[in-house]
PDB file of C-alpha atoms in Angstrom:
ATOM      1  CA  UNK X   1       0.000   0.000   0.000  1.00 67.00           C
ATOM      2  CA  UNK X   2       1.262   3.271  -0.896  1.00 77.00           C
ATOM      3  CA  UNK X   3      -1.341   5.560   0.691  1.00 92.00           C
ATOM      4  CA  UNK X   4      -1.426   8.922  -0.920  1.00 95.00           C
ATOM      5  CA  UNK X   5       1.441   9.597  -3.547  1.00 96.00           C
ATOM      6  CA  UNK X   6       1.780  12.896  -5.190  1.00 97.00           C
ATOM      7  CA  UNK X   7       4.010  14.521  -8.456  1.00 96.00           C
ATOM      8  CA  UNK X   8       6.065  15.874  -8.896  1.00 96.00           C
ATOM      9  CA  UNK X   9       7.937  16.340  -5.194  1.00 95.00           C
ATOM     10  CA  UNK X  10       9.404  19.683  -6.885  1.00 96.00           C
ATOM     11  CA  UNK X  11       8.325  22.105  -9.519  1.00 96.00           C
ATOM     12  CA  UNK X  12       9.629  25.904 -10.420  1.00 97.00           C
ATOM     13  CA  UNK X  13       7.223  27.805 -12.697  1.00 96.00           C
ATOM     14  CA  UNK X  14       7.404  30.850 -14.158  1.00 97.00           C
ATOM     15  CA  UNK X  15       4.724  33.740 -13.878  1.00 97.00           C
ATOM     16  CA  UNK X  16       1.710  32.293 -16.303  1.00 97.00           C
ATOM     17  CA  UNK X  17       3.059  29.031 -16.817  1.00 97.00           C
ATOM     18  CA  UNK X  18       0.405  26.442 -16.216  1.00 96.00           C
ATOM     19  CA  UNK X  19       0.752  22.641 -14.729  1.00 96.00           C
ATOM     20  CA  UNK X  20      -1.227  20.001 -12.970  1.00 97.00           C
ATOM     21  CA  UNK X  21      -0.502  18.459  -9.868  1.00 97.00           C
ATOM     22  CA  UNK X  22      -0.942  14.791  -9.737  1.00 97.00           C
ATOM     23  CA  UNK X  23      -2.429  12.701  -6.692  1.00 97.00           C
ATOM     24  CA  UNK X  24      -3.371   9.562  -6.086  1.00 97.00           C
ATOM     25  CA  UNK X  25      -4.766   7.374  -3.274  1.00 96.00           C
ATOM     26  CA  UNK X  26      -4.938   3.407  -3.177  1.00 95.00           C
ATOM     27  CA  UNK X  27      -6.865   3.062   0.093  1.00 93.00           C
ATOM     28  CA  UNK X  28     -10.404   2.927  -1.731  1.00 93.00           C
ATOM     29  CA  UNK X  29     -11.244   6.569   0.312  1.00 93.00           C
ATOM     30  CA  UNK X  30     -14.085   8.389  -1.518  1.00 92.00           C
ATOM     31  CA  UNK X  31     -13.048  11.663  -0.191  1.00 92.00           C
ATOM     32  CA  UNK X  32     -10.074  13.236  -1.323  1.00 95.00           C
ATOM     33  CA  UNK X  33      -8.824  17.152  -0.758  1.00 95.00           C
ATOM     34  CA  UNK X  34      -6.276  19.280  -1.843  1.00 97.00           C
ATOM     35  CA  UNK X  35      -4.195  21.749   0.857  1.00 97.00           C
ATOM     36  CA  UNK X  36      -1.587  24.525   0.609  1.00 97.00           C
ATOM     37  CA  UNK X  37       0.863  25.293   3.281  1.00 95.00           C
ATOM     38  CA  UNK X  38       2.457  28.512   3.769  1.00 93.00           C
ATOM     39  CA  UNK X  39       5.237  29.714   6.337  1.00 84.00           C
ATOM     40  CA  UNK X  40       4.188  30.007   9.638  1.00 76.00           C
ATOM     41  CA  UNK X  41       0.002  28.714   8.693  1.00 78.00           C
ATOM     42  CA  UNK X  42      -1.336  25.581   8.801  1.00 84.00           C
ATOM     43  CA  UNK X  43      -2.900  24.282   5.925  1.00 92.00           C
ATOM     44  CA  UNK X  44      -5.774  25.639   4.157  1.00 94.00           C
ATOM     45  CA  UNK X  45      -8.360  23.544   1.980  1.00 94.00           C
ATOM     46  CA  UNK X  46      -8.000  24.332  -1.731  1.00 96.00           C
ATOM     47  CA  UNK X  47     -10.749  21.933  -3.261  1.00 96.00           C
ATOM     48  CA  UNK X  48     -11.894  18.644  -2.227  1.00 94.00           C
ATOM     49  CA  UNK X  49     -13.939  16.139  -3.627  1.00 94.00           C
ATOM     50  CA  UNK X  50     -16.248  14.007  -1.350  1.00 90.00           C
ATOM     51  CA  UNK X  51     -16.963  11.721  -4.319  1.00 89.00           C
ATOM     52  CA  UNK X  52     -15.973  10.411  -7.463  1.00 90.00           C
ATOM     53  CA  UNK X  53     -17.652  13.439  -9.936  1.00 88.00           C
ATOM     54  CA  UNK X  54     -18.338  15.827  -7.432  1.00 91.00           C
ATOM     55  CA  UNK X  55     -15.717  18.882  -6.231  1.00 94.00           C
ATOM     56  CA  UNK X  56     -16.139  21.314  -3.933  1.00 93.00           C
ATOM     57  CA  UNK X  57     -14.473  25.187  -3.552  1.00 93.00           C
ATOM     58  CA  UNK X  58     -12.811  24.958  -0.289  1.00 92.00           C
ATOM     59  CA  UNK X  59     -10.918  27.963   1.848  1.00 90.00           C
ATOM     60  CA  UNK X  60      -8.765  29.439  -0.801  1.00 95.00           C
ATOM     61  CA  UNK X  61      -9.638  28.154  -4.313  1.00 96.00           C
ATOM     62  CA  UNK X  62      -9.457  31.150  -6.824  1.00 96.00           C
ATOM     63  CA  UNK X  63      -6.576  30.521  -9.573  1.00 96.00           C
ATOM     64  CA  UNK X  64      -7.063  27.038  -9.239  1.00 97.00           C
ATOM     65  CA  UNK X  65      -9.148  23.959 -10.804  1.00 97.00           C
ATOM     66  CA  UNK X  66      -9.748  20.530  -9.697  1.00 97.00           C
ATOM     67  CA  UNK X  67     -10.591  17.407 -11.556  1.00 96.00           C
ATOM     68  CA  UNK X  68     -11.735  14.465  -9.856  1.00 95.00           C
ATOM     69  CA  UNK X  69     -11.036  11.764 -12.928  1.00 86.00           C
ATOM     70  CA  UNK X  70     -12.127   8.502 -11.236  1.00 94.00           C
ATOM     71  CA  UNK X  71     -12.057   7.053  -7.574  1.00 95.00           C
ATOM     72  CA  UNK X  72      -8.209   6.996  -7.016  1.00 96.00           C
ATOM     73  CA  UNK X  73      -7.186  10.117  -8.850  1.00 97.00           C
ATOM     74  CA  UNK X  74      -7.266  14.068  -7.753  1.00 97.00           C
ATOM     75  CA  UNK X  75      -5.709  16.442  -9.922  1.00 97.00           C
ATOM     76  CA  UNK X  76      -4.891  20.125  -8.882  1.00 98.00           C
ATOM     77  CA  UNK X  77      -4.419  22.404 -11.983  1.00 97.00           C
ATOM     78  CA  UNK X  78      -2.795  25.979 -11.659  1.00 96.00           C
ATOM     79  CA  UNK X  79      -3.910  27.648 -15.340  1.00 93.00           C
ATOM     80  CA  UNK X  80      -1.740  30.974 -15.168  1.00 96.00           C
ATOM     81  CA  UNK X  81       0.583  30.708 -12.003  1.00 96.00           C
ATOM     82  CA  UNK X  82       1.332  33.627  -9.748  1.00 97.00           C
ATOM     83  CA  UNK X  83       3.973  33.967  -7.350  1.00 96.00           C
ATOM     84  CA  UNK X  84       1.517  34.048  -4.851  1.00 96.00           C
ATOM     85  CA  UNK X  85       0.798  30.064  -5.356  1.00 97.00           C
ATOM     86  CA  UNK X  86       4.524  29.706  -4.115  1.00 97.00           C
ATOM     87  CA  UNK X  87       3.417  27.161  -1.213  1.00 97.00           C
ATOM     88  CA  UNK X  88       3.923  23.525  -0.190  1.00 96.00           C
ATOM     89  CA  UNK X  89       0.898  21.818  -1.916  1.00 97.00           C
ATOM     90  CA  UNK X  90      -1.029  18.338   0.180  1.00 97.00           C
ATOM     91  CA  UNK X  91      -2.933  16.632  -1.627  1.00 97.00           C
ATOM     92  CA  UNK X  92      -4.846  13.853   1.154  1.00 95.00           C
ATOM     93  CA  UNK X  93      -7.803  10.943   0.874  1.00 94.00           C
ATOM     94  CA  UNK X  94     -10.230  10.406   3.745  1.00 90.00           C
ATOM     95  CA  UNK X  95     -13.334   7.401   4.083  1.00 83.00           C
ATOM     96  CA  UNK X  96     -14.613   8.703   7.336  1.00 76.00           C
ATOM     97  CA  UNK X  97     -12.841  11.331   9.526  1.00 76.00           C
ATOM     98  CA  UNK X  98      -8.681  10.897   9.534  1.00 83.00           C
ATOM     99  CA  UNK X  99      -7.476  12.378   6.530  1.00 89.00           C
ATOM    100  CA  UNK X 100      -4.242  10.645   5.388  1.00 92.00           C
ATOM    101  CA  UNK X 101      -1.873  12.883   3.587  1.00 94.00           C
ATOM    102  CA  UNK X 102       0.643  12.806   0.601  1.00 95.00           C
ATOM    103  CA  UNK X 103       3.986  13.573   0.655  1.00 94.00           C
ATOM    104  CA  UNK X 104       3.356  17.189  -0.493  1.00 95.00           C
ATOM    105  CA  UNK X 105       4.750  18.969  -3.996  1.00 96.00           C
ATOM    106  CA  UNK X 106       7.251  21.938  -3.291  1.00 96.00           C
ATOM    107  CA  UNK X 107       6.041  24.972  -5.728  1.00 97.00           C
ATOM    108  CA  UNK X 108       7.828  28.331  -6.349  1.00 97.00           C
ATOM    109  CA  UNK X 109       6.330  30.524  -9.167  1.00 97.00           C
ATOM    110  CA  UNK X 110       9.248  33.243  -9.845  1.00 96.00           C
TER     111      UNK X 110
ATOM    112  CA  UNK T   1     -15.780  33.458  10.982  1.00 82.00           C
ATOM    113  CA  UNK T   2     -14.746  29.953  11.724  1.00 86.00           C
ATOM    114  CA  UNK T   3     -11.285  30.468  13.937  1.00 91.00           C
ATOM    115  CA  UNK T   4      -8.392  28.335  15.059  1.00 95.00           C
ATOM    116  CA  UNK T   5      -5.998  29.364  17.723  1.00 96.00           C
ATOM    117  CA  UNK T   6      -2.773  27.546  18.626  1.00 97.00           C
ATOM    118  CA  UNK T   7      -0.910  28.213  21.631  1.00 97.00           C
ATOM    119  CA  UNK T   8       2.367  28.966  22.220  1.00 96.00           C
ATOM    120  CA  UNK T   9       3.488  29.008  18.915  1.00 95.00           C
ATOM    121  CA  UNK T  10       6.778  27.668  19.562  1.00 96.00           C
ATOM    122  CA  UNK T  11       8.335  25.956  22.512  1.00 96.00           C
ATOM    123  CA  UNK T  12      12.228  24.808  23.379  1.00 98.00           C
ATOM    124  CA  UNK T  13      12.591  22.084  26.013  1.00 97.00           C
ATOM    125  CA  UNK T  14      14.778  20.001  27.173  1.00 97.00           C
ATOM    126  CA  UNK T  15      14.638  15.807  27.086  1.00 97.00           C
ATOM    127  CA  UNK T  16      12.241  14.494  29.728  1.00 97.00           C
ATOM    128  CA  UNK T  17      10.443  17.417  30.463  1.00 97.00           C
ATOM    129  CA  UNK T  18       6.525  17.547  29.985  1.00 97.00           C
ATOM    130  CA  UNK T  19       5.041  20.079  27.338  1.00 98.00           C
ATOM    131  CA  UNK T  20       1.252  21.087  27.394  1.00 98.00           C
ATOM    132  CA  UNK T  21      -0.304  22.678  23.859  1.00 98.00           C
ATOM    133  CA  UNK T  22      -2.978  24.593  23.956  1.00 98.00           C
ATOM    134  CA  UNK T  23      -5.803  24.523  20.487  1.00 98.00           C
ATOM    135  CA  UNK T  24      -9.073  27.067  20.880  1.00 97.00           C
ATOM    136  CA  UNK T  25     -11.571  27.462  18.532  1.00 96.00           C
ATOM    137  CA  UNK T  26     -14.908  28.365  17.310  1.00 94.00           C
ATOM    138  CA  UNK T  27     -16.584  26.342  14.449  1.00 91.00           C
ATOM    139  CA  UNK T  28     -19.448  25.843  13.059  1.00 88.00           C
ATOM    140  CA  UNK T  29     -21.101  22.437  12.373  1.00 88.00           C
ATOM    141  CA  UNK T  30     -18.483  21.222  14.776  1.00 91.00           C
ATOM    142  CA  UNK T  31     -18.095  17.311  14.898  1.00 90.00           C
ATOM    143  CA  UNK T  32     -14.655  15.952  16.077  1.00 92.00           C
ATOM    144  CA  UNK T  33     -11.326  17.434  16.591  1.00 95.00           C
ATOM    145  CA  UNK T  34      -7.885  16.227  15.383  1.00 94.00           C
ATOM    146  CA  UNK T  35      -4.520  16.365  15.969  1.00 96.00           C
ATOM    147  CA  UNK T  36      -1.293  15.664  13.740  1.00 95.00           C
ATOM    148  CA  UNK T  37       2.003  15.582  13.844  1.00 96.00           C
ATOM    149  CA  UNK T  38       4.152  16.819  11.421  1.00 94.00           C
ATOM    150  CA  UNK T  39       7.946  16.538  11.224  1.00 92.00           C
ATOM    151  CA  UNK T  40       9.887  17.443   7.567  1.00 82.00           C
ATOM    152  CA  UNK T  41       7.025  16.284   5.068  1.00 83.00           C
ATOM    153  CA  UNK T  42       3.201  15.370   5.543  1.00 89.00           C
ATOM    154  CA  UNK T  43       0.828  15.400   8.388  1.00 92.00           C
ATOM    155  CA  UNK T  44       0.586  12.398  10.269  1.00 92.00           C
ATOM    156  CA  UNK T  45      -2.745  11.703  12.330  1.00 91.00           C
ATOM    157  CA  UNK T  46      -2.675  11.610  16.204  1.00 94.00           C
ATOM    158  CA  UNK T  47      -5.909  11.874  17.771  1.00 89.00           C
ATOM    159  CA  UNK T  48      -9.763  12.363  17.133  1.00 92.00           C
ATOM    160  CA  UNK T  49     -11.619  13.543  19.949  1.00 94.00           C
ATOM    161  CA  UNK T  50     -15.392  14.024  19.604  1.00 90.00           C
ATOM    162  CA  UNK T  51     -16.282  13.608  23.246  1.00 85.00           C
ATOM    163  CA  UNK T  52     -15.823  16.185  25.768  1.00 86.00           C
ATOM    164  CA  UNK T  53     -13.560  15.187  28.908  1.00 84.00           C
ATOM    165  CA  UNK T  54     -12.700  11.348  27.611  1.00 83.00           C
ATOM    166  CA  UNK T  55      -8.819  11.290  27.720  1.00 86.00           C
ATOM    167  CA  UNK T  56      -7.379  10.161  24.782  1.00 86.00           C
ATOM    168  CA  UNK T  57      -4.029   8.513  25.072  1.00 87.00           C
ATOM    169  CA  UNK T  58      -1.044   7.023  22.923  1.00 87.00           C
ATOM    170  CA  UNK T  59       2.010   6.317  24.794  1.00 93.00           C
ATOM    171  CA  UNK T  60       3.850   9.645  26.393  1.00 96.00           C
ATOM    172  CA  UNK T  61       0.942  11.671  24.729  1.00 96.00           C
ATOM    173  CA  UNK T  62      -2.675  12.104  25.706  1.00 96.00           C
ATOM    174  CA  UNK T  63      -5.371  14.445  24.302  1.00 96.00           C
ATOM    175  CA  UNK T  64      -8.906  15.856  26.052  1.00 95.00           C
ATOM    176  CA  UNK T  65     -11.339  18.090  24.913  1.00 95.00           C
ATOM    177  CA  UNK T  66     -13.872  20.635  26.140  1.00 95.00           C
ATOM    178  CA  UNK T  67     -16.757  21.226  24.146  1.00 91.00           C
ATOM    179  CA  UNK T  68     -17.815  23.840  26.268  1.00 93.00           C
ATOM    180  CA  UNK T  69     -15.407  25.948  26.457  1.00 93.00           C
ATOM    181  CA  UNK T  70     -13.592  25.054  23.178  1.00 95.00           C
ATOM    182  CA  UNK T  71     -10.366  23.833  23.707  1.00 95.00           C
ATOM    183  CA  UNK T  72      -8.368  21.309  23.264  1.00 97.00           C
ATOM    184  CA  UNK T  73      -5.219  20.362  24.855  1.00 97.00           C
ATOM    185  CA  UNK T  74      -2.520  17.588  23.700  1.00 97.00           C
ATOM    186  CA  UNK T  75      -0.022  16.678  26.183  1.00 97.00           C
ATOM    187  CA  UNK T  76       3.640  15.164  25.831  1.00 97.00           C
ATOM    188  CA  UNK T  77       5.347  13.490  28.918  1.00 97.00           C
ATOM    189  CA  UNK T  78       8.900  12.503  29.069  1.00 97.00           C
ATOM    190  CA  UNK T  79       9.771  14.372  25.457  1.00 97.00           C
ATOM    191  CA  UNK T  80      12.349  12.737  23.763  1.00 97.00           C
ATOM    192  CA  UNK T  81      14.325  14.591  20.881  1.00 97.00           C
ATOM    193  CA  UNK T  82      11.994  12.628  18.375  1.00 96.00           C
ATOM    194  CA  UNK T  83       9.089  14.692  19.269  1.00 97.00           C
ATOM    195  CA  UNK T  84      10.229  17.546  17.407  1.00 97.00           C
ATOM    196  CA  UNK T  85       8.039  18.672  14.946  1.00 97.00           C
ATOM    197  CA  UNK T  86       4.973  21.091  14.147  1.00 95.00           C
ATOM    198  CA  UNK T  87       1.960  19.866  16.091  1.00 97.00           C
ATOM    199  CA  UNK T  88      -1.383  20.967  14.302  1.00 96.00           C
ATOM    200  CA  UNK T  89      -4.893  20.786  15.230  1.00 96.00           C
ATOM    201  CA  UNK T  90      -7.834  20.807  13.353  1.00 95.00           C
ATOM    202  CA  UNK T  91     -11.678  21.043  14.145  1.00 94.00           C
ATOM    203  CA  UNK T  92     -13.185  19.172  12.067  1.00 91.00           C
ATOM    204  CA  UNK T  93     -16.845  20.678  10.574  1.00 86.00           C
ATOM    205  CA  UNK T  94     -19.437  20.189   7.984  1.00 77.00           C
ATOM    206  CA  UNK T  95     -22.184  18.186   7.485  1.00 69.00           C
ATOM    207  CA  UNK T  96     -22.870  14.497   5.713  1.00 64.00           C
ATOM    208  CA  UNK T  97     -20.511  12.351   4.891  1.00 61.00           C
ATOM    209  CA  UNK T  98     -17.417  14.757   3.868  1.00 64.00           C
ATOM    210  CA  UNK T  99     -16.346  17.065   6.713  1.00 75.00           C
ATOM    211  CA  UNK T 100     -13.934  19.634   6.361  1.00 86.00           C
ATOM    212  CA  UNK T 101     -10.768  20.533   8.624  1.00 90.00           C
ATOM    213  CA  UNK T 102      -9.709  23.898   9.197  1.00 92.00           C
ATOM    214  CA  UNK T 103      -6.236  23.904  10.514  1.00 93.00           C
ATOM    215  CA  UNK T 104      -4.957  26.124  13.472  1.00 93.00           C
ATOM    216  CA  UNK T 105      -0.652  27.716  12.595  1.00 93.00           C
ATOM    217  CA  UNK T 106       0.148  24.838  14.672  1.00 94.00           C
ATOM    218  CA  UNK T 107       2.746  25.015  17.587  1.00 96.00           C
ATOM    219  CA  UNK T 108       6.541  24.312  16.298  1.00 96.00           C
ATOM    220  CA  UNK T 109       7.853  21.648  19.473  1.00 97.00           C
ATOM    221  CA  UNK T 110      11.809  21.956  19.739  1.00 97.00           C
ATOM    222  CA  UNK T 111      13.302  19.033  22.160  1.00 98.00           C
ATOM    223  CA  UNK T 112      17.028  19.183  22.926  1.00 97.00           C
ATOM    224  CA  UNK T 113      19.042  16.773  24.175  1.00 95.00           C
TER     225      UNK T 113
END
């Protein structure tokens, strides 16, 4: 069992580049969220998706889409980046309450 | 506005001594409240306490919470050098199956030897 994996560990963007973070989840969880962490805050929701086809806007979600492809897979898509979306990004799956996380994707936008 | 509050923020000890961390907050839909650990990378889960006054314990650390006043306290006896990390709770809200976290700054735990 891997858990929650996430790619790429690392990315550097420039200003109005656009990528897609990857996650997935092998633990059969139908909820699945995506986080960002900034210096000194915990983390704040993004998205999440409490079931395959549905997504929700969470805490923070302007500049960013979701897509929720099937059961496993949560994708986090930035479609102009800013340098304000320089952050540690956790993507993490839940079936009830705990919410297990992924190792997290390190983004700077320069 | 829903509202998290960790206290202190950060904390130096020494090896053996006992820590107390403080979490307020005020939430609504309120259902269960968590606490994780988290060293260099991800999160890792702790506690869930959705009963007020039941001690919760693991080992050296032990969790209660007070529904009426809205706190939360985690514990850590004996610290040992490996308890160093960010300790963050989160209230956990919402209704139906899919409940949402919010996430207080969470309280950076230094242990020295």
């Amino acid at each position: 069992n891997a858990g929650v994996t996430q790619t790429p560990k690392f990315q550097v963007l420039k200003t109005g580049q656009s990528m897609t973070l990857q996650c997935a989840q092998d633990m059969n969880h139908n909820s699945m969220y995506w986080y960002r962490q900034d210096p000194g805050m915990g983390l704040r929701l993004i998205y999440y998706s409490a079931s395959e086809g549905t997504t929700d806007k969470g805490e923070v979600p302007n500049g960013y889409n979701v897509s929720r492809l099937n059961k496993r897979e949560f994708s986090l898509r930035l479609e102009s980046a800013a340098p304000s979306q320089t952050s540690v990004y956790f993507c993490a799956s839940s079936e009830e309450v705990s919410q297990y996380f992924g190792p997290g994707t390190r983004l700077t936008v320069t | 506005e829903d509202k998290v509050v960790q206290s202190p923020l950060s904390l130096v000890v020494h090896e053996g001594d006992t820590v107390t961390l403080n979490c307020s907050y005020e939430v609504t839909n309120f259902r269960s409240l968590l606490w994780y650990k988290q060293e260099k990378k991800a999160p890792t889960f702790l506690f869930m306490l959705t009963s007020s006054g039941i001690e919760k314990k693991s080992g050296r650390l032990s969790s209660i919470l007070d529904k009426k006043e809205l706190f939360s306290i985690l514990n850590i006896t004996a610290t040992q050098t490996g308890d160093s990390a960010v300790y963050l709770c989160a209230p956990l809200h919402g209704s139906g199956n899919t409940g949402k976290l919010i996430f207080g700054q969470g309280t950076t735990l230094q242990v020295k030897p």
